[in-house]
């Protein structure tokens, strides 16, 4: 019998010939497997595991709220599980009875692991709901701005993501593919819940072979591998909206708009026209206006507009563009531009929102939701837009705006996290460090000694996907995986389910939480529930026992080829889009009624707070991009040999244009310091003309490693530099890609990273008692 395991970065086969030393191989059916997961069991990864429940010393000795400034700087004391669970249950009870459940932040954002039952967020939310609720979060770091704006103008992101025109249709019909931010093969290694077959590279190569013309717009050019040549239009970061507006102006002034489509399928085009021509503000948004902002030559803009109008054109946008100040605008403008071209709903035309961001976009495989643990209902109403965590912790009682309403930040006394790493995902860590001192207690369930675990008061060790039985499944990936346990838990790691069961029991909701089921009983229950649901969609699954025995199910039956918005195009009255007007809203009455200066009623150019055209660019003349890392998923597996081999002298690389390096006397491989008003970090210089002058890039994911004395980050984590500001009053998303810095070097004294030095641990060797 073949044994498989699923992870976000792919399905792998597990070789159990030597059961004490399982070995991970690529799955034979995957045409383009990701190397990321091959090292999950490597010793360098295992070394970083949390082995036993660990309590920060002065918290243990003196109680909640003691010396919060010492988080991350003090030793931990190991205790047995009973002691740990007693302490956690007592503290949860103290906080909820003293301050109420709206003083517990349990949003717990993060990707955790792939299995559907041991999904950390589902487990923690289910548990916290049962003990009276918690302050939750809305939306994601991935799509903070897009998730709020897109339903107002065309439809929800969740829907859009699953209805993209499929790769076969693109190869057959698309003539011109213009992407703002590429289609990064590095990103399409991933799909949340488990990638089946990696399909994006093949999809792009087939398009190229079919003769598609590719134009990549943006500050970098190593994010669109089509197996042949493509054009690159260098565009300053965060200025794509201005460029798209000028493309729209060209279409208008050269009579290249599809006026019929605008009339029958869209609302508010006249209001937008008034903006384009300058009727509203006296500024004509023509190509020379856009050239001054974006650096893209006028002629290039003119020619591109003409090519778009005379070809079957697909416009694509990376998710990163909305992870920036005013990040709603490029998304709204992309849809506006596609509407003006009038090819939405035609095969190979229209727009895509994130081809390449994850593997499943453009897939022709089943779109069905898999086995899911019910989380119950949360009695607490308070929430934050996810990226506002530091604002919430620092400003209890302060009001904030979100999607047309005002809300108030709650007063947080306890944070409980499972399955995420805020000291990976948040921006401006020096600001977060201050906010992190606010709660009396920080509890985290973690597999590894991440920066967040090191900065917690109570760390409960969690198992990995290889150490427990689970079901791996992601919509549109075509496989369901029986993830049988292939390794023993490291140390005294527990499944999150067992941890929360133990806590639930102590807080009087044990039976409600477990429903009397063991983990295997849960898997059977969730599978059978899924089997029933799928039956209604005419997809039949074998019995649970047969599934478990087979190791993997291939759900090969394909959907028909998909053309996004085909039905809407054919008959917009019978198949309206889910907006107030049922049409694509080029002008939104609703958004306009919110009267937000930073997000008015139609797409427009709004200067980001930091960009290469801003006054502050004189002081910090380089725009920092912090994109997703090619060799890992966020911070996960950073200590693996695969991730480590991408570093230079142990530091994360900073890619920069040779011109900018020369000006600073920096050479290939030099250790450099990257800095701005918010922080400083060390990185290793990689000189490349794939990054345009004025732009630098440090991918995310290097484990945060500040020098305790100086705060200098020694590993190359860009989030000591990034901006912690909401995208706008509308969505309050993450603005990580809006960030100016400067670089100096070479740094002479070697600075070794301490990111993988484990915290000092006292009292090890204590015994564990099972529940
Ligand atoms: N500068 C900048 N910052 C960014 C971004 C950017 O573009 N630029 N991108 C943002 C985006 S899009 C995202 S999605 C976030 C990602 O941010 P996160 O999702 O928080 O990052 P991960 O490293 O995946 O964190 C997951 C954590 O869960 C732990 N874990 C895994 N499985 C389990 C489990 O079963 N149980 C428990 N208890 N723990 C588990 C892992 O060890 C890991 O520490 O980062 C954001 N941050
Ligand atoms: N290997 C790997 N794959 C991943 C992830 C990972 O951590 N590792 N994370 C996954 C997650 S959680 C998410 S949300 C998706 C994210 O998917 P994206 O947000 O699309 O990914 P990024 O890599 O941040 O950015 C994509 C490209 O946009 C470019 N870019 C940045 N700013 C601008 C700009 O202003 N204009 C233009 N034109 N281009 C710009 C970046 O340089 C990069 O090449 O990726 C997923 N895939
Ligand atoms: Mo994300």
PDB file of C-alpha atoms in Angstrom, residues 1-16 22-30 32-41 114 186 188-191 193-198 465-466 472 479-484 486 550-552 554 630-633 637 640 642:
ATOM      1  CA  UNK A   1       0.000   0.000   0.000  1.00  0.00           C
ATOM      2  CA  UNK A   2       1.268   3.444  -0.891  1.00  0.00           C
ATOM      3  CA  UNK A   3       1.308   5.949   1.912  1.00  0.00           C
ATOM      4  CA  UNK A   4       0.808   9.610   1.109  1.00  0.00           C
ATOM      5  CA  UNK A   5       0.884  12.791   3.088  1.00  0.00           C
ATOM      6  CA  UNK A   6      -0.551  16.141   2.098  1.00  0.00           C
ATOM      7  CA  UNK A   7       0.869  19.568   2.750  1.00  0.00           C
ATOM      8  CA  UNK A   8       0.059  23.011   1.400  1.00  0.00           C
ATOM      9  CA  UNK A   9       2.988  22.651  -1.009  1.00  0.00           C
ATOM     10  CA  UNK A  10       2.001  19.251  -2.370  1.00  0.00           C
ATOM     11  CA  UNK A  11       1.190  15.615  -1.880  1.00  0.00           C
ATOM     12  CA  UNK A  12       4.216  13.438  -1.143  1.00  0.00           C
ATOM     13  CA  UNK A  13       4.733   9.733  -0.981  1.00  0.00           C
ATOM     14  CA  UNK A  14       6.133   8.413   2.277  1.00  0.00           C
ATOM     15  CA  UNK A  15       8.625   5.594   2.072  1.00  0.00           C
ATOM     16  CA  UNK A  16       8.217   3.463   5.205  1.00  0.00           C
ATOM     17  CA  UNK A  22      10.335   7.506   7.089  1.00  0.00           C
ATOM     18  CA  UNK A  23      11.482   9.159   3.902  1.00  0.00           C
ATOM     19  CA  UNK A  24       9.545  11.673   1.835  1.00  0.00           C
ATOM     20  CA  UNK A  25       9.447  11.464  -1.961  1.00  0.00           C
ATOM     21  CA  UNK A  26       7.545  13.448  -4.560  1.00  0.00           C
ATOM     22  CA  UNK A  27       4.177  11.949  -5.522  1.00  0.00           C
ATOM     23  CA  UNK A  28       4.612  10.092  -8.805  1.00  0.00           C
ATOM     24  CA  UNK A  29       1.484  11.633 -10.313  1.00  0.00           C
ATOM     25  CA  UNK A  30       2.623  15.235  -9.757  1.00  0.00           C
ATOM     26  CA  UNK A  32       5.945  19.472 -11.259  1.00  0.00           C
ATOM     27  CA  UNK A  33       6.475  18.616  -7.584  1.00  0.00           C
ATOM     28  CA  UNK A  34       7.679  21.250  -5.153  1.00  0.00           C
ATOM     29  CA  UNK A  35      10.971  20.590  -3.362  1.00  0.00           C
ATOM     30  CA  UNK A  36       9.736  22.537  -0.313  1.00  0.00           C
ATOM     31  CA  UNK A  37       8.178  19.548   1.442  1.00  0.00           C
ATOM     32  CA  UNK A  38      10.941  17.016   0.867  1.00  0.00           C
ATOM     33  CA  UNK A  39      12.748  18.094   4.017  1.00  0.00           C
ATOM     34  CA  UNK A  40       9.878  18.050   6.475  1.00  0.00           C
ATOM     35  CA  UNK A  41      11.586  15.326   8.487  1.00  0.00           C
ATOM     36  CA  UNK A 114      -2.949  20.957   5.521  1.00  0.00           C
ATOM     37  CA  UNK A 186       7.277  30.069  -6.985  1.00  0.00           C
ATOM     38  CA  UNK A 188       1.907  28.347  -7.425  1.00  0.00           C
ATOM     39  CA  UNK A 189       3.771  25.628  -5.542  1.00  0.00           C
ATOM     40  CA  UNK A 190       1.082  26.198  -2.904  1.00  0.00           C
ATOM     41  CA  UNK A 191      -2.643  25.678  -2.436  1.00  0.00           C
ATOM     42  CA  UNK A 193      -5.114  22.496   2.205  1.00  0.00           C
ATOM     43  CA  UNK A 194      -2.914  20.562  -0.203  1.00  0.00           C
ATOM     44  CA  UNK A 195      -1.814  20.978  -3.767  1.00  0.00           C
ATOM     45  CA  UNK A 196      -2.543  17.940  -5.974  1.00  0.00           C
ATOM     46  CA  UNK A 197      -0.872  18.277  -9.346  1.00  0.00           C
ATOM     47  CA  UNK A 198       1.161  21.414  -9.936  1.00  0.00           C
ATOM     48  CA  UNK A 465       0.801  16.561   9.903  1.00  0.00           C
ATOM     49  CA  UNK A 466       3.129  13.554   9.761  1.00  0.00           C
ATOM     50  CA  UNK A 472      -5.877  16.144   3.204  1.00  0.00           C
ATOM     51  CA  UNK A 479      -7.093  14.573  -4.677  1.00  0.00           C
ATOM     52  CA  UNK A 480      -8.185  13.495  -1.226  1.00  0.00           C
ATOM     53  CA  UNK A 481      -5.420  12.067   0.886  1.00  0.00           C
ATOM     54  CA  UNK A 482      -5.628   9.591   3.767  1.00  0.00           C
ATOM     55  CA  UNK A 483      -2.840  11.105   5.811  1.00  0.00           C
ATOM     56  CA  UNK A 484      -1.951   8.261   8.117  1.00  0.00           C
ATOM     57  CA  UNK A 486       3.924   8.055   9.760  1.00  0.00           C
ATOM     58  CA  UNK A 550      -6.338   3.177  -0.666  1.00  0.00           C
ATOM     59  CA  UNK A 551      -4.252   6.050   0.750  1.00  0.00           C
ATOM     60  CA  UNK A 552      -5.400   8.492  -1.895  1.00  0.00           C
ATOM     61  CA  UNK A 554      -7.996  10.856  -7.430  1.00  0.00           C
ATOM     62  CA  UNK A 630      10.314  30.668  -3.205  1.00  0.00           C
ATOM     63  CA  UNK A 631      11.875  28.117  -0.858  1.00  0.00           C
ATOM     64  CA  UNK A 632       9.287  27.914   1.879  1.00  0.00           C
ATOM     65  CA  UNK A 633       5.732  28.769   2.810  1.00  0.00           C
ATOM     66  CA  UNK A 637      10.464  25.157   7.291  1.00  0.00           C
ATOM     67  CA  UNK A 640      15.284  23.207   6.257  1.00  0.00           C
ATOM     68  CA  UNK A 642      16.155  23.738   0.984  1.00  0.00           C
TER      69      UNK A 642
END
